[in-house]
Coordinates of C-alpha atoms in Angstrom, one line a residue:
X599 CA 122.8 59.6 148.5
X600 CA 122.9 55.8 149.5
X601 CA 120.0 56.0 151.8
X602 CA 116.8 54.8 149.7
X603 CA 115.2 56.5 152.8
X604 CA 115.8 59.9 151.1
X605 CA 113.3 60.4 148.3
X606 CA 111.7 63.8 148.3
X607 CA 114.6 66.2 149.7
X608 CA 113.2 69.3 150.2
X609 CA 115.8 71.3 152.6
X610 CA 119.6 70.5 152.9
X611 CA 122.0 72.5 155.3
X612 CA 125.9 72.1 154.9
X613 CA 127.8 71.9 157.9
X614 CA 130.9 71.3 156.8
X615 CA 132.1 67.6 157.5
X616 CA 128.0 67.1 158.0
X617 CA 124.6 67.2 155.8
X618 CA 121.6 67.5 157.2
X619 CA 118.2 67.1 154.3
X620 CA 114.5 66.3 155.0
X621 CA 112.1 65.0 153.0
X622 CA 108.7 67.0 151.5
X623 CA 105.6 66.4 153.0
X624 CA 104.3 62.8 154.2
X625 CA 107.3 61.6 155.9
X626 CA 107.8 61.4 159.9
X627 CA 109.6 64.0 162.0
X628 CA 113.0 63.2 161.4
X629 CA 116.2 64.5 159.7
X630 CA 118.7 62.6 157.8
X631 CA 122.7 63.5 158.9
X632 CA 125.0 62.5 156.2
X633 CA 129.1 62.0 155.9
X634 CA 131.0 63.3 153.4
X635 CA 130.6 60.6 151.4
X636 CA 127.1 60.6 151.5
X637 CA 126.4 57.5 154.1
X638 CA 124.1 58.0 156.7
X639 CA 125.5 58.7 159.9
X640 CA 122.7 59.4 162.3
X641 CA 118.7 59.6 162.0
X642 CA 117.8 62.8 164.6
X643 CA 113.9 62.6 165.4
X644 CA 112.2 65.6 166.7
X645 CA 108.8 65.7 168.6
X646 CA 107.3 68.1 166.8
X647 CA 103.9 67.6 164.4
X648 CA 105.2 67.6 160.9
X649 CA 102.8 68.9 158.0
X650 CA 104.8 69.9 155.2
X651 CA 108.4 70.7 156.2
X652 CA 110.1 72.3 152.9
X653 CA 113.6 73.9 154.2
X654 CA 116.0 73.8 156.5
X655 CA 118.7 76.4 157.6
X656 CA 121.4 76.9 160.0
X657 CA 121.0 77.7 163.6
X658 CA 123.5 79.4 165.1
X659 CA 127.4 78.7 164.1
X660 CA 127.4 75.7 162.5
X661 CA 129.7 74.1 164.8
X662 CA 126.7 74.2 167.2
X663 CA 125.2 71.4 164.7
X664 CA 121.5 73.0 165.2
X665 CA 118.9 73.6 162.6
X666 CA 115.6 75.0 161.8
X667 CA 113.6 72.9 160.5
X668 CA 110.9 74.7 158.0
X669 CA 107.5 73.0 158.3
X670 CA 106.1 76.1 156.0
X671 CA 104.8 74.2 152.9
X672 CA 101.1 74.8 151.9
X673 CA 100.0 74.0 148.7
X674 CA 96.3 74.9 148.9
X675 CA 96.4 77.7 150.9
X676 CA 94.6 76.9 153.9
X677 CA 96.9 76.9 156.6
X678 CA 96.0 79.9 159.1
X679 CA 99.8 79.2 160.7
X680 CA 102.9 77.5 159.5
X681 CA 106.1 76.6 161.9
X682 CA 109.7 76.5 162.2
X683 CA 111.2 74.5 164.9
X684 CA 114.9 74.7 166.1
X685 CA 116.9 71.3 166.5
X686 CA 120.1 70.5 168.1
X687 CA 121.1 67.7 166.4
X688 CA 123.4 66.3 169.6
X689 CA 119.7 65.2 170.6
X690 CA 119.0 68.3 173.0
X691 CA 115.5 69.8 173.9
X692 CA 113.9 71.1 170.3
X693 CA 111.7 74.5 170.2
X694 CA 109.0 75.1 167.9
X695 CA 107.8 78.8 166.8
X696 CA 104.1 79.3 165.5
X697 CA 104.6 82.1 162.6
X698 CA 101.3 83.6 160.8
X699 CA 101.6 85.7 157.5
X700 CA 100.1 89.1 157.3
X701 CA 97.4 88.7 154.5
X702 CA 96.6 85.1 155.0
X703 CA 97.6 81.4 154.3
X704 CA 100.2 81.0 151.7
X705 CA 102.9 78.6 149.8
X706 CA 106.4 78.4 151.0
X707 CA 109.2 76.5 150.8
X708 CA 112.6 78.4 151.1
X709 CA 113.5 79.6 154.7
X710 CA 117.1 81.2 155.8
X711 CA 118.5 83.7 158.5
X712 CA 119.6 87.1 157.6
X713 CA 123.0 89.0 158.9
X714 CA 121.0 90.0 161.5
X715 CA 120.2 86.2 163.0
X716 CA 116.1 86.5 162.5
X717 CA 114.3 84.1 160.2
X718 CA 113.4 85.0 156.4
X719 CA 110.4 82.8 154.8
X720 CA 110.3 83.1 150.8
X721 CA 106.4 82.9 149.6
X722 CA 106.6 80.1 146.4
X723 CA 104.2 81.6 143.5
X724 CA 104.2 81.8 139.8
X725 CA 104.7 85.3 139.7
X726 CA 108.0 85.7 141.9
X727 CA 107.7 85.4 146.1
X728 CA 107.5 87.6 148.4
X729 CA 110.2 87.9 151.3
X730 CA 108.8 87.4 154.7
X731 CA 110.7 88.5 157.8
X732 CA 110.3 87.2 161.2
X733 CA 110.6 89.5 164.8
X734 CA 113.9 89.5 165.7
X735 CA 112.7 87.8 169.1
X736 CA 110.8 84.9 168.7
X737 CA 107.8 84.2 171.2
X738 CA 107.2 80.7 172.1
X739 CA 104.1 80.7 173.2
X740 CA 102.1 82.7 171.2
X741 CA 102.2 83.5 167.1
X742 CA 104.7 85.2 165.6
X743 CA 103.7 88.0 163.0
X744 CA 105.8 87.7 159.8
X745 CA 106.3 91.2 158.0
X746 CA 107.2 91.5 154.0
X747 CA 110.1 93.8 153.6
X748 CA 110.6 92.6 149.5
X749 CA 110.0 90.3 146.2
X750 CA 112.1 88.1 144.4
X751 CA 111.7 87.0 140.3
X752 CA 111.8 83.9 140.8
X753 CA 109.0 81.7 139.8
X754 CA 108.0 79.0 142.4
X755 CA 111.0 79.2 144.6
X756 CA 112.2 76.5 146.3
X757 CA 115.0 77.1 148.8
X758 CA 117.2 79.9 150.0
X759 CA 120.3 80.3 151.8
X760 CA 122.2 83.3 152.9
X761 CA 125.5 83.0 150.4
X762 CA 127.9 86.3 152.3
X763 CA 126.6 88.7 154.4
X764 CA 125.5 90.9 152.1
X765 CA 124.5 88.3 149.7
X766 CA 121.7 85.9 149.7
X767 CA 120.2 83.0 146.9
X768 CA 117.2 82.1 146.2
X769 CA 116.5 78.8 143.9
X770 CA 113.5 77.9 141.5
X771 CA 114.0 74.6 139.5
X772 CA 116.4 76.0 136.9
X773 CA 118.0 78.6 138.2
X774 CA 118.8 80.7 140.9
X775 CA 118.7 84.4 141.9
X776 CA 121.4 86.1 143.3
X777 CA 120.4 89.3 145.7
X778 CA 121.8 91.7 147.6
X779 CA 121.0 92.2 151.3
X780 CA 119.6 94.2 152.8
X781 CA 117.8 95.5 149.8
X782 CA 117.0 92.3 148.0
X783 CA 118.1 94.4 144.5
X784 CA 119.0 91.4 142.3
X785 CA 122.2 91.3 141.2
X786 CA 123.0 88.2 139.1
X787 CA 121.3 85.0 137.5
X788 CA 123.1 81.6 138.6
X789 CA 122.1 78.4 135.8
X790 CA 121.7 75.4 138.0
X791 CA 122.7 71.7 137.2
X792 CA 119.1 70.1 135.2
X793 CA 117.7 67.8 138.5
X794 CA 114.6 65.7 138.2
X795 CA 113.0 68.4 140.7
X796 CA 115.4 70.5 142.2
X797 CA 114.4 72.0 145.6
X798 CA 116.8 72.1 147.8
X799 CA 119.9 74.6 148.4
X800 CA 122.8 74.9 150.5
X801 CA 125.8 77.6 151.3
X802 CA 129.0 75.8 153.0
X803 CA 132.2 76.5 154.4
X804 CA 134.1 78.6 152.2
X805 CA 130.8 79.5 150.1
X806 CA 130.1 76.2 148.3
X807 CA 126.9 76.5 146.7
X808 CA 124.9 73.0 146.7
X809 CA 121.7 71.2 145.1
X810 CA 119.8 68.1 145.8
X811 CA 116.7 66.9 143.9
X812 CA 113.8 64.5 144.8
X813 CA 114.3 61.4 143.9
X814 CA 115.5 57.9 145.1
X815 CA 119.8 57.9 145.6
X816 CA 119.8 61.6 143.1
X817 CA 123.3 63.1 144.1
X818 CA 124.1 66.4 145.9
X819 CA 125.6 68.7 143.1
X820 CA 127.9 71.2 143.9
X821 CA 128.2 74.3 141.4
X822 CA 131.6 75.8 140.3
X823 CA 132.6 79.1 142.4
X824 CA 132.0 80.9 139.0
X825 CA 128.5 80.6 138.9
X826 CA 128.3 82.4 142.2
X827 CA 131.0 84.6 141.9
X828 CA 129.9 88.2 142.7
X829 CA 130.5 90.8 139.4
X830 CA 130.7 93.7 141.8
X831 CA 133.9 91.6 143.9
X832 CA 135.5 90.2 140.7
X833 CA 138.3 92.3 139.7
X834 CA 138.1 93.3 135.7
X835 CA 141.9 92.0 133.8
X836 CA 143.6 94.7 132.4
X837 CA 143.9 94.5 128.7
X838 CA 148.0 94.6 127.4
X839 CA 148.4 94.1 123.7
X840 CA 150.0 90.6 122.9
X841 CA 153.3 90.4 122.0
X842 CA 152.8 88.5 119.0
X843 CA 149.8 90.7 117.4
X844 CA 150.5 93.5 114.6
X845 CA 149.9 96.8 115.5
X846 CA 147.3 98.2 113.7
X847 CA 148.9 100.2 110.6
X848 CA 149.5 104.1 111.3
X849 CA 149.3 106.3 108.0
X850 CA 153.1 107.4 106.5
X851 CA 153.0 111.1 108.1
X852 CA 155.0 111.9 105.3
X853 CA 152.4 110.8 102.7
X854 CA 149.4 111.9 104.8
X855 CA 151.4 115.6 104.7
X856 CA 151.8 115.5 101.0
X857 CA 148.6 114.3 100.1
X858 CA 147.3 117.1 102.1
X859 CA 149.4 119.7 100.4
X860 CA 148.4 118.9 97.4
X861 CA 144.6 119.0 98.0
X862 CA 145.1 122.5 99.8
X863 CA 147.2 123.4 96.6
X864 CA 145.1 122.2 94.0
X865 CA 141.9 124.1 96.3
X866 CA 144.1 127.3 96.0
X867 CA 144.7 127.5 92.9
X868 CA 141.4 126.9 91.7
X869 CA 139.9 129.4 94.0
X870 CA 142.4 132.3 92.7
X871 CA 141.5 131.5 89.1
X872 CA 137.7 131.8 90.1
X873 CA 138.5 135.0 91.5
X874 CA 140.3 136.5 88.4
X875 CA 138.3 135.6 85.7
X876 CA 135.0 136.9 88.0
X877 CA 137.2 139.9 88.4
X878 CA 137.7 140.1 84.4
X879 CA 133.9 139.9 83.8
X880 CA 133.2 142.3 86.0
X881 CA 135.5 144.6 84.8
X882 CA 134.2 144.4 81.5
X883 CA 130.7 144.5 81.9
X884 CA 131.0 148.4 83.8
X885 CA 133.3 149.2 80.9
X886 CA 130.6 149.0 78.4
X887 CA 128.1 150.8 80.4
X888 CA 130.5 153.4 80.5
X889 CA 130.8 154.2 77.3
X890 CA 128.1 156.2 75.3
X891 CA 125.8 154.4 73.5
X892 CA 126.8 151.4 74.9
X893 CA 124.6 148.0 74.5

């Protein structure tokens, strides 16, 4: 990124020949629309208080160019309200939602929409976050009631984006979580590129996964398909022996037959021998009990 401007990105949403980030807490209302090359292209303000905005996502189809803008950061805990405001970035009338959690004030920076088009907050705590879900109908004028419907593993997350529809990531500073939706059952680990302080995250056209760091002119990594690639989706290669490889050796049946013969034979005989001589023993033992006066 070649605008010094951009030094604590915090949220980043891919729209395809557009990228829109905004910068953590202390900066003005404002996001930063980038080229492909990474120039910027446009500065879109937005008249709407700005506290702590951590994340953006995608409003609508992307080719709308609209985005919510994630002003959900709160690192003391004291914040009875947090708020999420939708902004066309063509310069069109902006709307702000007031959303409240259900057991109090609490740290956030990863924000996304589900399949279903409503707004999913993801709590930022040591101990893994929890996965807040907004009313599917936003009301502007009065506060809207966010409901957990799951957890996540990992440890202070920092961004989220929905990766397929049944498929969502969630980032911390190393790595990332791949989950299923709607359950939230994790289904793979994803290692991410070592960033000063990696916080944002962003799913593209065709699924490209991106990252972006604070930091003065830190670049905008984007991870190989692999590391998001789905295990359940991937078909397994079947295994064919190699042309050039030796076949593991067989036993001659021949010798394994004659071998076997002679064991059984050399078993026979030795049981029939046993037998005759116990036989003989026998034999002669009743014979001298037979006769009279015998010892």
């Amino acid at each position: 990124m070649q605008d010094e401007r951009i030094d604590e990105v915090s949220g980043m949403v891919d729209l395809g020949s557009r990228t829109v980030l905004t910068n953590d807490s202390g900066d003005a209302a404002r996001l930063f629309v980038l080229d492909g090359s990474g120039r910027t292209v446009a500065v879109r303000e937005y008249a709407a208080p700005a506290v702590d905005v951590e994340a953006l996502a995608p409003a609508g189809d992307r080719s709308e160019g609209a985005v919510w803008v994630g002003d959900v950061g709160d690192n003391r805990g004291v914040r009875e309200s947090v708020t999420v405001t939708r902004v066309p970035l063509d310069g069109g009338a902006v709307a702000s939602y007031e959303l409240t959690y259900p057991d109090g004030p609490v740290d956030a920076e990863s924000l996304l929409v589900d399949p279903d088009g409503r707004l999913v907050v993801v709590t930022k705590a040591f101990a893994g976050g929890a996965v807040m879900r907004a009313p599917a109908r936003l009301d502007a004028t009065g506060p809207n009631r966010l409901e957990q419907v799951a957890t996540v593993g990992e440890a202070l997350a920092t961004d989220a984006a929905l990766l397929s529809p049944t498929r969502v990531l969630v980032r911390g500073y190393a790595e990332a979580g791949l989950y299923a939706w709607p359950s939230w059952e994790p289904v793979r680990r994803v290692p991410l590129p070592e960033q000063p302080q990696g916080e944002a995250l962003s799913v593209g056209p065709g699924g490209r996964v991106r990252v972006a760091s604070e930091g003065a002119g830190e670049p905008v990594r984007q991870l190989p398909a692999s590391a998001t690639a789905d295990p359940a989706a991937v078909p397994q290669p079947s295994v064919s022996p190699s042309p050039s490889a030796s076949p593991n050796p067989v036993p001659n049946p021949t010798s394994a037959t004659r071998d076997d013969g002679v064991d059984r034979l050399a078993l026979g005989t030795g049981l029939l021998l046993g037998g005759v001589g116990l036989a003989a023993v026998t034999w002669l033992v009743q014979r001298r009990r037979a006769r009279p006066g015998g010892r």
